[in-house]
Short mmCIF file of N, CA and C in Angstrom, two decimals:
data_model
loop_
_atom_site.label_atom_id
_atom_site.label_comp_id
_atom_site.label_asym_id
_atom_site.label_seq_id
_atom_site.Cartn_x
_atom_site.Cartn_y
_atom_site.Cartn_z
N LYS A 17 -17.27 8.47 8.70
CA LYS A 17 -16.92 9.59 7.86
C LYS A 17 -16.92 9.18 6.40
N ASP A 18 -17.07 10.16 5.53
CA ASP A 18 -17.18 9.89 4.10
C ASP A 18 -15.90 9.29 3.53
N TRP A 19 -14.72 9.78 3.96
CA TRP A 19 -13.48 9.26 3.40
C TRP A 19 -13.28 7.80 3.79
N GLN A 20 -13.79 7.39 4.96
CA GLN A 20 -13.62 6.01 5.39
C GLN A 20 -14.37 5.04 4.50
N SER A 21 -15.61 5.40 4.14
CA SER A 21 -16.37 4.53 3.26
C SER A 21 -15.76 4.52 1.86
N SER A 22 -15.27 5.65 1.39
CA SER A 22 -14.61 5.70 0.09
C SER A 22 -13.34 4.86 0.09
N PHE A 23 -12.55 4.97 1.17
CA PHE A 23 -11.32 4.19 1.30
C PHE A 23 -11.64 2.70 1.28
N ALA A 24 -12.64 2.29 2.08
CA ALA A 24 -13.00 0.88 2.16
C ALA A 24 -13.51 0.36 0.82
N LEU A 25 -14.33 1.15 0.14
CA LEU A 25 -14.87 0.73 -1.16
C LEU A 25 -13.75 0.57 -2.18
N MET A 26 -12.86 1.56 -2.28
CA MET A 26 -11.78 1.48 -3.27
C MET A 26 -10.82 0.33 -2.94
N LEU A 27 -10.59 0.10 -1.65
CA LEU A 27 -9.72 -1.01 -1.26
C LEU A 27 -10.37 -2.34 -1.62
N PHE A 28 -11.67 -2.48 -1.33
CA PHE A 28 -12.39 -3.70 -1.66
C PHE A 28 -12.36 -3.95 -3.17
N LEU A 29 -12.62 -2.91 -3.96
CA LEU A 29 -12.60 -3.06 -5.41
C LEU A 29 -11.21 -3.45 -5.91
N SER A 30 -10.18 -2.81 -5.36
CA SER A 30 -8.82 -3.13 -5.81
C SER A 30 -8.44 -4.55 -5.43
N VAL A 31 -8.87 -5.01 -4.26
CA VAL A 31 -8.59 -6.39 -3.84
C VAL A 31 -9.30 -7.37 -4.78
N GLY A 32 -10.54 -7.10 -5.09
CA GLY A 32 -11.27 -7.97 -6.01
C GLY A 32 -10.61 -8.04 -7.38
N ILE A 33 -10.24 -6.90 -7.91
CA ILE A 33 -9.59 -6.85 -9.22
C ILE A 33 -8.24 -7.58 -9.17
N ALA A 34 -7.46 -7.33 -8.11
CA ALA A 34 -6.14 -7.97 -7.99
C ALA A 34 -6.27 -9.49 -7.87
N CYS A 35 -7.23 -9.96 -7.08
CA CYS A 35 -7.42 -11.41 -6.92
C CYS A 35 -7.79 -12.06 -8.25
N LEU A 36 -8.71 -11.44 -8.97
CA LEU A 36 -9.11 -12.01 -10.26
C LEU A 36 -7.95 -11.94 -11.26
N GLY A 37 -7.21 -10.84 -11.24
CA GLY A 37 -6.05 -10.73 -12.11
C GLY A 37 -4.98 -11.76 -11.80
N LEU A 38 -4.75 -11.99 -10.51
CA LEU A 38 -3.79 -13.02 -10.11
C LEU A 38 -4.27 -14.40 -10.53
N SER A 39 -5.57 -14.65 -10.38
CA SER A 39 -6.09 -15.98 -10.71
C SER A 39 -6.02 -16.27 -12.20
N GLU A 40 -6.13 -15.23 -13.04
CA GLU A 40 -6.03 -15.49 -14.48
C GLU A 40 -4.68 -15.10 -15.06
N ASN A 41 -3.70 -14.81 -14.17
CA ASN A 41 -2.33 -14.54 -14.60
C ASN A 41 -2.26 -13.33 -15.53
N SER A 42 -3.02 -12.28 -15.20
CA SER A 42 -3.12 -11.10 -16.05
C SER A 42 -2.41 -9.91 -15.42
N SER A 43 -1.24 -9.55 -15.97
CA SER A 43 -0.50 -8.42 -15.41
C SER A 43 -1.24 -7.10 -15.63
N ALA A 44 -1.94 -6.95 -16.75
CA ALA A 44 -2.68 -5.71 -17.00
C ALA A 44 -3.78 -5.50 -15.97
N THR A 45 -4.48 -6.54 -15.61
CA THR A 45 -5.54 -6.44 -14.61
C THR A 45 -4.94 -6.09 -13.25
N ILE A 46 -3.81 -6.68 -12.92
CA ILE A 46 -3.17 -6.42 -11.64
C ILE A 46 -2.69 -4.97 -11.57
N ILE A 47 -2.17 -4.45 -12.68
CA ILE A 47 -1.75 -3.04 -12.73
C ILE A 47 -2.96 -2.13 -12.49
N GLY A 48 -4.10 -2.48 -13.09
CA GLY A 48 -5.33 -1.71 -12.84
C GLY A 48 -5.69 -1.69 -11.37
N ALA A 49 -5.54 -2.82 -10.71
CA ALA A 49 -5.83 -2.89 -9.27
C ALA A 49 -4.87 -2.02 -8.48
N MET A 50 -3.61 -1.99 -8.88
CA MET A 50 -2.62 -1.19 -8.16
C MET A 50 -2.92 0.30 -8.29
N ILE A 51 -3.43 0.71 -9.44
CA ILE A 51 -3.71 2.13 -9.66
C ILE A 51 -4.83 2.63 -8.75
N ILE A 52 -5.86 1.81 -8.56
CA ILE A 52 -7.00 2.29 -7.74
C ILE A 52 -6.85 1.97 -6.25
N ALA A 53 -5.84 1.18 -5.89
CA ALA A 53 -5.66 0.81 -4.48
C ALA A 53 -5.26 2.03 -3.65
N PRO A 54 -5.99 2.33 -2.58
CA PRO A 54 -5.71 3.52 -1.78
C PRO A 54 -4.75 3.29 -0.62
N LEU A 55 -4.16 2.13 -0.51
CA LEU A 55 -3.38 1.79 0.69
C LEU A 55 -2.07 2.57 0.79
N GLY A 56 -1.54 3.05 -0.32
CA GLY A 56 -0.29 3.80 -0.27
C GLY A 56 -0.42 5.15 0.40
N GLN A 57 -1.59 5.76 0.29
CA GLN A 57 -1.78 7.10 0.84
C GLN A 57 -1.60 7.16 2.36
N PRO A 58 -2.22 6.25 3.13
CA PRO A 58 -1.98 6.34 4.58
C PRO A 58 -0.54 5.99 4.97
N ILE A 59 0.17 5.23 4.12
CA ILE A 59 1.56 4.92 4.44
C ILE A 59 2.42 6.18 4.28
N VAL A 60 2.18 6.92 3.20
CA VAL A 60 2.91 8.18 3.00
C VAL A 60 2.52 9.17 4.11
N ALA A 61 1.23 9.21 4.44
CA ALA A 61 0.77 10.10 5.52
C ALA A 61 1.39 9.71 6.86
N LEU A 62 1.59 8.42 7.07
CA LEU A 62 2.27 7.95 8.28
C LEU A 62 3.68 8.54 8.35
N GLY A 63 4.39 8.50 7.22
CA GLY A 63 5.72 9.08 7.19
C GLY A 63 5.71 10.56 7.54
N GLY A 64 4.74 11.30 6.98
CA GLY A 64 4.62 12.73 7.29
C GLY A 64 4.29 12.97 8.74
N ALA A 65 3.38 12.17 9.30
CA ALA A 65 2.99 12.35 10.70
C ALA A 65 4.16 12.06 11.64
N ILE A 66 4.93 11.03 11.31
CA ILE A 66 6.11 10.72 12.14
C ILE A 66 7.14 11.84 12.03
N ALA A 67 7.36 12.33 10.81
CA ALA A 67 8.34 13.41 10.61
C ALA A 67 7.93 14.67 11.37
N LEU A 68 6.62 14.90 11.51
CA LEU A 68 6.13 16.06 12.24
C LEU A 68 6.06 15.82 13.74
N GLY A 69 6.23 14.56 14.15
CA GLY A 69 6.14 14.25 15.57
C GLY A 69 4.71 14.17 16.07
N TRP A 70 3.78 13.90 15.19
CA TRP A 70 2.36 13.82 15.56
C TRP A 70 2.04 12.39 15.96
N LYS A 71 2.07 12.11 17.24
CA LYS A 71 1.83 10.75 17.73
C LYS A 71 0.42 10.26 17.43
N LYS A 72 -0.57 11.10 17.70
CA LYS A 72 -1.96 10.69 17.50
C LYS A 72 -2.22 10.34 16.03
N GLN A 73 -1.76 11.21 15.11
CA GLN A 73 -1.95 10.94 13.68
C GLN A 73 -1.16 9.71 13.25
N SER A 74 0.03 9.52 13.82
CA SER A 74 0.84 8.35 13.47
C SER A 74 0.11 7.06 13.85
N PHE A 75 -0.44 7.01 15.05
CA PHE A 75 -1.18 5.82 15.47
C PHE A 75 -2.45 5.64 14.65
N ARG A 76 -3.06 6.73 14.29
CA ARG A 76 -4.26 6.67 13.46
C ARG A 76 -3.93 6.07 12.08
N MET A 77 -2.83 6.51 11.47
CA MET A 77 -2.42 5.96 10.17
C MET A 77 -2.05 4.49 10.30
N LEU A 78 -1.35 4.13 11.39
CA LEU A 78 -1.02 2.72 11.62
C LEU A 78 -2.28 1.87 11.73
N LEU A 79 -3.28 2.39 12.41
CA LEU A 79 -4.54 1.66 12.54
C LEU A 79 -5.22 1.48 11.18
N ILE A 80 -5.24 2.53 10.37
CA ILE A 80 -5.83 2.45 9.03
C ILE A 80 -5.09 1.42 8.20
N ILE A 81 -3.77 1.44 8.25
CA ILE A 81 -2.95 0.49 7.49
C ILE A 81 -3.22 -0.94 7.97
N PHE A 82 -3.26 -1.12 9.29
CA PHE A 82 -3.51 -2.45 9.86
C PHE A 82 -4.88 -2.97 9.45
N LEU A 83 -5.92 -2.15 9.63
CA LEU A 83 -7.27 -2.59 9.27
C LEU A 83 -7.40 -2.85 7.77
N GLY A 84 -6.77 -2.00 6.96
CA GLY A 84 -6.80 -2.20 5.52
C GLY A 84 -6.11 -3.49 5.12
N THR A 85 -5.00 -3.79 5.77
CA THR A 85 -4.25 -5.01 5.46
C THR A 85 -5.03 -6.25 5.86
N VAL A 86 -5.53 -6.26 7.08
CA VAL A 86 -6.30 -7.42 7.56
C VAL A 86 -7.57 -7.60 6.74
N GLY A 87 -8.27 -6.50 6.47
CA GLY A 87 -9.48 -6.58 5.65
C GLY A 87 -9.19 -7.12 4.26
N SER A 88 -8.09 -6.67 3.67
CA SER A 88 -7.70 -7.15 2.34
C SER A 88 -7.36 -8.64 2.36
N LEU A 89 -6.69 -9.08 3.41
CA LEU A 89 -6.38 -10.51 3.54
C LEU A 89 -7.64 -11.35 3.65
N VAL A 90 -8.59 -10.89 4.47
CA VAL A 90 -9.84 -11.63 4.65
C VAL A 90 -10.63 -11.69 3.34
N VAL A 91 -10.75 -10.55 2.67
CA VAL A 91 -11.51 -10.51 1.41
C VAL A 91 -10.84 -11.40 0.36
N SER A 92 -9.51 -11.35 0.26
CA SER A 92 -8.83 -12.17 -0.74
C SER A 92 -8.96 -13.66 -0.42
N TYR A 93 -8.96 -14.00 0.85
CA TYR A 93 -9.18 -15.39 1.24
C TYR A 93 -10.58 -15.85 0.83
N ILE A 94 -11.57 -15.00 1.09
CA ILE A 94 -12.96 -15.33 0.73
C ILE A 94 -13.10 -15.45 -0.79
N ILE A 95 -12.47 -14.55 -1.53
CA ILE A 95 -12.52 -14.65 -3.00
C ILE A 95 -11.87 -15.96 -3.44
N GLY A 96 -10.77 -16.34 -2.77
CA GLY A 96 -10.11 -17.60 -3.08
C GLY A 96 -11.02 -18.80 -2.91
N LEU A 97 -11.95 -18.73 -1.96
CA LEU A 97 -12.91 -19.82 -1.76
C LEU A 97 -13.84 -19.99 -2.94
N THR A 98 -14.10 -18.90 -3.65
CA THR A 98 -15.05 -18.94 -4.77
C THR A 98 -14.39 -19.30 -6.10
N LEU A 99 -13.06 -19.26 -6.14
CA LEU A 99 -12.35 -19.55 -7.39
C LEU A 99 -12.11 -21.05 -7.53
N PRO A 100 -12.05 -21.54 -8.77
CA PRO A 100 -11.67 -22.95 -8.94
C PRO A 100 -10.24 -23.15 -8.46
N ASP A 101 -9.84 -24.41 -8.31
CA ASP A 101 -8.49 -24.69 -7.82
C ASP A 101 -7.47 -23.79 -8.49
N LEU A 102 -6.72 -23.11 -7.68
CA LEU A 102 -5.78 -22.10 -8.16
C LEU A 102 -4.36 -22.60 -7.95
N SER A 103 -3.68 -22.85 -9.04
CA SER A 103 -2.27 -23.24 -8.90
C SER A 103 -1.42 -21.99 -9.05
N PRO A 104 -0.31 -21.92 -8.34
CA PRO A 104 0.54 -20.73 -8.42
C PRO A 104 1.02 -20.50 -9.85
N ASN A 105 0.65 -19.37 -10.41
CA ASN A 105 1.07 -19.01 -11.75
C ASN A 105 2.16 -17.95 -11.68
N GLU A 106 2.58 -17.45 -12.83
CA GLU A 106 3.68 -16.49 -12.88
C GLU A 106 3.41 -15.25 -12.04
N GLN A 107 2.20 -14.68 -12.16
CA GLN A 107 1.89 -13.44 -11.44
C GLN A 107 1.87 -13.65 -9.92
N ILE A 108 1.45 -14.81 -9.47
CA ILE A 108 1.48 -15.10 -8.03
C ILE A 108 2.92 -15.32 -7.58
N LEU A 109 3.67 -16.10 -8.35
CA LEU A 109 5.05 -16.41 -7.95
C LEU A 109 5.94 -15.18 -7.92
N ILE A 110 5.67 -14.20 -8.80
CA ILE A 110 6.44 -12.96 -8.80
C ILE A 110 6.35 -12.27 -7.45
N ARG A 111 5.22 -12.46 -6.76
CA ARG A 111 4.96 -11.76 -5.51
C ARG A 111 5.26 -12.60 -4.27
N THR A 112 6.06 -13.66 -4.45
CA THR A 112 6.33 -14.54 -3.30
C THR A 112 7.80 -14.67 -2.95
N ALA A 113 8.68 -13.97 -3.66
CA ALA A 113 10.11 -14.11 -3.40
C ALA A 113 10.79 -12.74 -3.41
N PRO A 114 10.54 -11.91 -2.38
CA PRO A 114 11.15 -10.58 -2.37
C PRO A 114 12.66 -10.65 -2.16
N ASP A 115 13.36 -9.67 -2.71
CA ASP A 115 14.80 -9.55 -2.47
C ASP A 115 15.15 -8.07 -2.28
N LEU A 116 16.43 -7.76 -2.24
CA LEU A 116 16.86 -6.39 -1.98
C LEU A 116 16.40 -5.41 -3.05
N ARG A 117 16.23 -5.88 -4.28
CA ARG A 117 15.74 -5.00 -5.34
C ARG A 117 14.35 -4.47 -5.00
N ASP A 118 13.51 -5.33 -4.43
CA ASP A 118 12.16 -4.89 -4.04
C ASP A 118 12.23 -3.80 -2.97
N LEU A 119 13.14 -3.95 -2.03
CA LEU A 119 13.32 -2.92 -1.01
C LEU A 119 13.80 -1.62 -1.64
N GLY A 120 14.74 -1.72 -2.57
CA GLY A 120 15.24 -0.54 -3.27
C GLY A 120 14.13 0.18 -4.04
N ILE A 121 13.30 -0.59 -4.71
CA ILE A 121 12.17 0.00 -5.44
C ILE A 121 11.23 0.70 -4.48
N ALA A 122 10.94 0.05 -3.35
CA ALA A 122 10.03 0.65 -2.37
C ALA A 122 10.60 1.94 -1.81
N LEU A 123 11.90 1.95 -1.52
CA LEU A 123 12.53 3.16 -0.98
C LEU A 123 12.49 4.31 -2.00
N LEU A 124 12.86 4.02 -3.23
CA LEU A 124 12.90 5.07 -4.26
C LEU A 124 11.50 5.54 -4.64
N ALA A 125 10.58 4.61 -4.81
CA ALA A 125 9.21 5.00 -5.17
C ALA A 125 8.54 5.73 -4.00
N GLY A 126 8.82 5.30 -2.79
CA GLY A 126 8.27 5.99 -1.63
C GLY A 126 8.78 7.42 -1.54
N ALA A 127 10.05 7.62 -1.86
CA ALA A 127 10.61 8.97 -1.87
C ALA A 127 9.94 9.81 -2.94
N GLY A 128 9.73 9.22 -4.12
CA GLY A 128 9.05 9.94 -5.20
C GLY A 128 7.62 10.28 -4.83
N GLY A 129 6.93 9.32 -4.23
CA GLY A 129 5.54 9.56 -3.82
C GLY A 129 5.43 10.62 -2.74
N SER A 130 6.37 10.59 -1.82
CA SER A 130 6.37 11.59 -0.74
C SER A 130 6.64 12.98 -1.28
N TYR A 131 7.57 13.07 -2.20
CA TYR A 131 7.86 14.36 -2.81
C TYR A 131 6.65 14.85 -3.61
N GLY A 132 5.98 13.93 -4.31
CA GLY A 132 4.77 14.29 -5.04
C GLY A 132 3.65 14.72 -4.11
N TYR A 133 3.58 14.10 -2.96
CA TYR A 133 2.58 14.46 -1.95
C TYR A 133 2.87 15.85 -1.40
N TYR A 134 4.16 16.13 -1.20
CA TYR A 134 4.61 17.42 -0.65
C TYR A 134 4.43 18.55 -1.65
N ARG A 135 4.78 18.29 -2.91
CA ARG A 135 4.71 19.30 -3.96
C ARG A 135 3.52 18.98 -4.86
N SER A 136 2.46 19.73 -4.74
CA SER A 136 1.21 19.42 -5.45
C SER A 136 1.37 19.35 -6.96
N GLU A 137 2.35 20.07 -7.53
CA GLU A 137 2.51 20.02 -8.99
C GLU A 137 3.02 18.66 -9.46
N TYR A 138 3.49 17.85 -8.54
CA TYR A 138 3.94 16.50 -8.89
C TYR A 138 2.99 15.42 -8.37
N SER A 139 1.76 15.77 -8.10
CA SER A 139 0.82 14.81 -7.52
C SER A 139 0.51 13.66 -8.47
N THR A 140 0.77 13.83 -9.75
CA THR A 140 0.50 12.74 -10.71
C THR A 140 1.46 11.57 -10.53
N VAL A 141 2.56 11.75 -9.81
CA VAL A 141 3.50 10.65 -9.62
C VAL A 141 2.92 9.55 -8.73
N LEU A 142 1.87 9.85 -7.99
CA LEU A 142 1.33 8.85 -7.06
C LEU A 142 0.83 7.60 -7.78
N ALA A 143 0.26 7.76 -8.98
CA ALA A 143 -0.17 6.59 -9.75
C ALA A 143 1.04 5.75 -10.14
N GLY A 144 2.13 6.40 -10.51
CA GLY A 144 3.36 5.67 -10.85
C GLY A 144 3.92 4.92 -9.65
N VAL A 145 3.84 5.56 -8.49
CA VAL A 145 4.31 4.91 -7.27
C VAL A 145 3.46 3.68 -6.97
N ALA A 146 2.15 3.81 -7.18
CA ALA A 146 1.24 2.68 -6.94
C ALA A 146 1.59 1.49 -7.83
N ILE A 147 2.00 1.79 -9.06
CA ILE A 147 2.36 0.71 -9.98
C ILE A 147 3.72 0.13 -9.62
N ALA A 148 4.67 1.01 -9.29
CA ALA A 148 6.03 0.54 -8.99
C ALA A 148 6.09 -0.29 -7.72
N VAL A 149 5.34 0.11 -6.71
CA VAL A 149 5.38 -0.58 -5.43
C VAL A 149 4.02 -1.21 -5.17
N ALA A 150 3.94 -2.47 -5.45
CA ALA A 150 2.67 -3.18 -5.28
C ALA A 150 2.40 -3.41 -3.80
N LEU A 151 1.25 -2.97 -3.35
CA LEU A 151 0.84 -3.22 -1.97
C LEU A 151 -0.30 -4.23 -1.92
N VAL A 152 -1.34 -4.00 -2.70
CA VAL A 152 -2.50 -4.88 -2.66
C VAL A 152 -2.23 -6.25 -3.30
N PRO A 153 -1.56 -6.34 -4.46
CA PRO A 153 -1.35 -7.68 -5.03
C PRO A 153 -0.61 -8.67 -4.13
N PRO A 154 0.44 -8.26 -3.39
CA PRO A 154 1.04 -9.25 -2.48
C PRO A 154 0.10 -9.70 -1.37
N ILE A 155 -0.73 -8.78 -0.86
CA ILE A 155 -1.71 -9.17 0.17
C ILE A 155 -2.68 -10.18 -0.43
N CYS A 156 -3.13 -9.90 -1.65
CA CYS A 156 -4.08 -10.80 -2.31
C CYS A 156 -3.45 -12.16 -2.59
N ALA A 157 -2.19 -12.15 -3.05
CA ALA A 157 -1.49 -13.42 -3.29
C ALA A 157 -1.38 -14.20 -1.99
N CYS A 158 -1.13 -13.50 -0.89
CA CYS A 158 -1.05 -14.16 0.42
C CYS A 158 -2.40 -14.79 0.78
N GLY A 159 -3.49 -14.02 0.65
CA GLY A 159 -4.81 -14.56 0.97
C GLY A 159 -5.18 -15.75 0.10
N LEU A 160 -4.89 -15.66 -1.19
CA LEU A 160 -5.20 -16.76 -2.11
C LEU A 160 -4.37 -18.00 -1.77
N MET A 161 -3.10 -17.80 -1.44
CA MET A 161 -2.24 -18.94 -1.12
C MET A 161 -2.59 -19.53 0.25
N LEU A 162 -3.03 -18.69 1.20
CA LEU A 162 -3.51 -19.22 2.48
C LEU A 162 -4.73 -20.10 2.26
N GLU A 163 -5.61 -19.65 1.40
CA GLU A 163 -6.82 -20.44 1.11
C GLU A 163 -6.45 -21.77 0.47
N GLN A 164 -5.39 -21.79 -0.32
CA GLN A 164 -4.94 -23.02 -0.97
C GLN A 164 -4.09 -23.89 -0.03
N GLY A 165 -3.76 -23.35 1.15
CA GLY A 165 -2.94 -24.10 2.10
C GLY A 165 -1.46 -24.05 1.80
N ASN A 166 -1.04 -23.14 0.95
CA ASN A 166 0.37 -23.01 0.59
C ASN A 166 1.01 -21.93 1.46
N LEU A 167 1.46 -22.34 2.64
CA LEU A 167 1.97 -21.39 3.63
C LEU A 167 3.31 -20.79 3.22
N ILE A 168 4.13 -21.52 2.47
CA ILE A 168 5.43 -20.99 2.07
C ILE A 168 5.25 -19.81 1.11
N LEU A 169 4.40 -19.97 0.10
CA LEU A 169 4.16 -18.87 -0.83
C LEU A 169 3.41 -17.72 -0.15
N ALA A 170 2.50 -18.05 0.75
CA ALA A 170 1.78 -17.00 1.49
C ALA A 170 2.75 -16.17 2.32
N SER A 171 3.71 -16.82 2.98
CA SER A 171 4.66 -16.07 3.80
C SER A 171 5.57 -15.20 2.94
N GLY A 172 5.94 -15.67 1.75
CA GLY A 172 6.74 -14.85 0.85
C GLY A 172 5.98 -13.62 0.39
N SER A 173 4.69 -13.79 0.12
CA SER A 173 3.86 -12.66 -0.32
C SER A 173 3.72 -11.61 0.78
N ILE A 174 3.47 -12.04 1.99
CA ILE A 174 3.29 -11.07 3.07
C ILE A 174 4.62 -10.40 3.40
N LEU A 175 5.73 -11.12 3.21
CA LEU A 175 7.05 -10.51 3.40
C LEU A 175 7.27 -9.40 2.37
N LEU A 176 6.86 -9.62 1.12
CA LEU A 176 6.96 -8.59 0.09
C LEU A 176 6.12 -7.38 0.46
N PHE A 177 4.91 -7.62 0.95
CA PHE A 177 4.06 -6.50 1.37
C PHE A 177 4.74 -5.68 2.46
N PHE A 178 5.26 -6.35 3.49
CA PHE A 178 5.90 -5.62 4.59
C PHE A 178 7.19 -4.94 4.15
N THR A 179 7.91 -5.54 3.21
CA THR A 179 9.09 -4.89 2.64
C THR A 179 8.68 -3.58 1.97
N ASN A 180 7.63 -3.64 1.16
CA ASN A 180 7.15 -2.44 0.48
C ASN A 180 6.62 -1.40 1.47
N LEU A 181 5.86 -1.85 2.44
CA LEU A 181 5.31 -0.93 3.45
C LEU A 181 6.44 -0.22 4.19
N MET A 182 7.42 -0.98 4.67
CA MET A 182 8.51 -0.39 5.44
C MET A 182 9.37 0.53 4.57
N GLY A 183 9.60 0.14 3.32
CA GLY A 183 10.39 0.97 2.42
C GLY A 183 9.72 2.31 2.15
N ILE A 184 8.41 2.27 1.88
CA ILE A 184 7.67 3.52 1.62
C ILE A 184 7.65 4.38 2.88
N ALA A 185 7.34 3.77 4.02
CA ALA A 185 7.24 4.53 5.27
C ALA A 185 8.59 5.17 5.62
N PHE A 186 9.67 4.40 5.51
CA PHE A 186 10.99 4.94 5.86
C PHE A 186 11.38 6.10 4.95
N SER A 187 11.22 5.91 3.63
CA SER A 187 11.62 6.99 2.73
C SER A 187 10.70 8.20 2.88
N SER A 188 9.43 7.98 3.22
CA SER A 188 8.52 9.10 3.47
C SER A 188 8.97 9.91 4.68
N ILE A 189 9.31 9.22 5.75
CA ILE A 189 9.79 9.91 6.94
C ILE A 189 11.03 10.74 6.59
N LEU A 190 11.95 10.12 5.87
CA LEU A 190 13.18 10.80 5.50
C LEU A 190 12.92 12.02 4.62
N VAL A 191 12.09 11.86 3.58
CA VAL A 191 11.80 12.98 2.67
C VAL A 191 11.13 14.11 3.42
N PHE A 192 10.10 13.80 4.20
CA PHE A 192 9.38 14.86 4.91
C PHE A 192 10.26 15.52 5.97
N PHE A 193 11.11 14.74 6.59
CA PHE A 193 12.02 15.31 7.58
C PHE A 193 13.02 16.26 6.91
N LEU A 194 13.58 15.82 5.78
CA LEU A 194 14.56 16.64 5.08
C LEU A 194 13.94 17.90 4.47
N LEU A 195 12.75 17.77 3.90
CA LEU A 195 12.09 18.92 3.28
C LEU A 195 11.52 19.86 4.33
N GLY A 196 11.11 19.29 5.44
CA GLY A 196 10.45 20.10 6.47
C GLY A 196 9.05 20.45 5.98
N ILE A 197 8.12 20.39 6.85
CA ILE A 197 6.75 20.72 6.49
C ILE A 197 6.40 21.95 7.30
N LYS A 198 6.69 23.09 6.71
CA LYS A 198 6.63 24.33 7.47
C LYS A 198 5.29 25.05 7.40
N ASN A 199 4.65 24.99 6.24
CA ASN A 199 3.44 25.80 6.14
C ASN A 199 2.18 24.98 6.38
N LYS A 200 1.13 25.65 6.75
CA LYS A 200 -0.12 24.98 7.13
C LYS A 200 -0.75 24.25 5.96
N ARG A 201 -0.57 24.77 4.73
CA ARG A 201 -1.17 24.13 3.56
C ARG A 201 -0.65 22.70 3.41
N ASN A 202 0.64 22.49 3.59
CA ASN A 202 1.21 21.16 3.46
C ASN A 202 0.90 20.29 4.67
N ARG A 203 0.79 20.88 5.84
CA ARG A 203 0.48 20.09 7.04
C ARG A 203 -0.93 19.53 6.99
N LYS A 204 -1.87 20.25 6.39
CA LYS A 204 -3.26 19.80 6.32
C LYS A 204 -3.40 18.47 5.59
N ARG A 205 -2.48 18.16 4.70
CA ARG A 205 -2.56 16.94 3.90
C ARG A 205 -2.47 15.68 4.76
N PHE A 206 -2.00 15.79 5.98
CA PHE A 206 -1.81 14.61 6.80
C PHE A 206 -2.99 14.34 7.71
N TYR A 207 -4.06 15.09 7.55
CA TYR A 207 -5.29 14.82 8.30
C TYR A 207 -6.25 14.10 7.39
N LEU A 208 -6.56 12.87 7.70
CA LEU A 208 -7.57 12.12 6.93
C LEU A 208 -8.87 12.14 7.70
#
């Protein structure tokens, strides 16, 4: 399908940009990668599908998230092979030590993104959510650190990714459940 190739292309581009930004310690480049990364959309859609009780769509979104995550890890590892020796810099280290603040950010940004998804007049908040809750940069940091053999930093990065994923998914389920998705126009948004 057309959306699948678009999703894969944008994810590949965002992973490439994030890896290069991480390697040169450039926060501006990493922010650019976060803006174009499409991985947040299926996570929000997963929350909506669960809130609606749509098992098939929920599993479909989980599969998209899983394939996107694994694909991003593989691509970032391969990019790491092409980079000169990469020592952990500030931008990589930021993404290797998650704490409760990261979970709080994911929960709040996920709620904002879900509300923006639900109310079309607030659809512009999705870019802000992408910046606030980094999904692709922690995956890329994990892939780069795996390539370098630094398993401790890689595990911290993937923990941050899963913290963000779970925070967004949980708050999305809660927002969509509380708001209720009653009309067909809003329900259509959960079909990719």
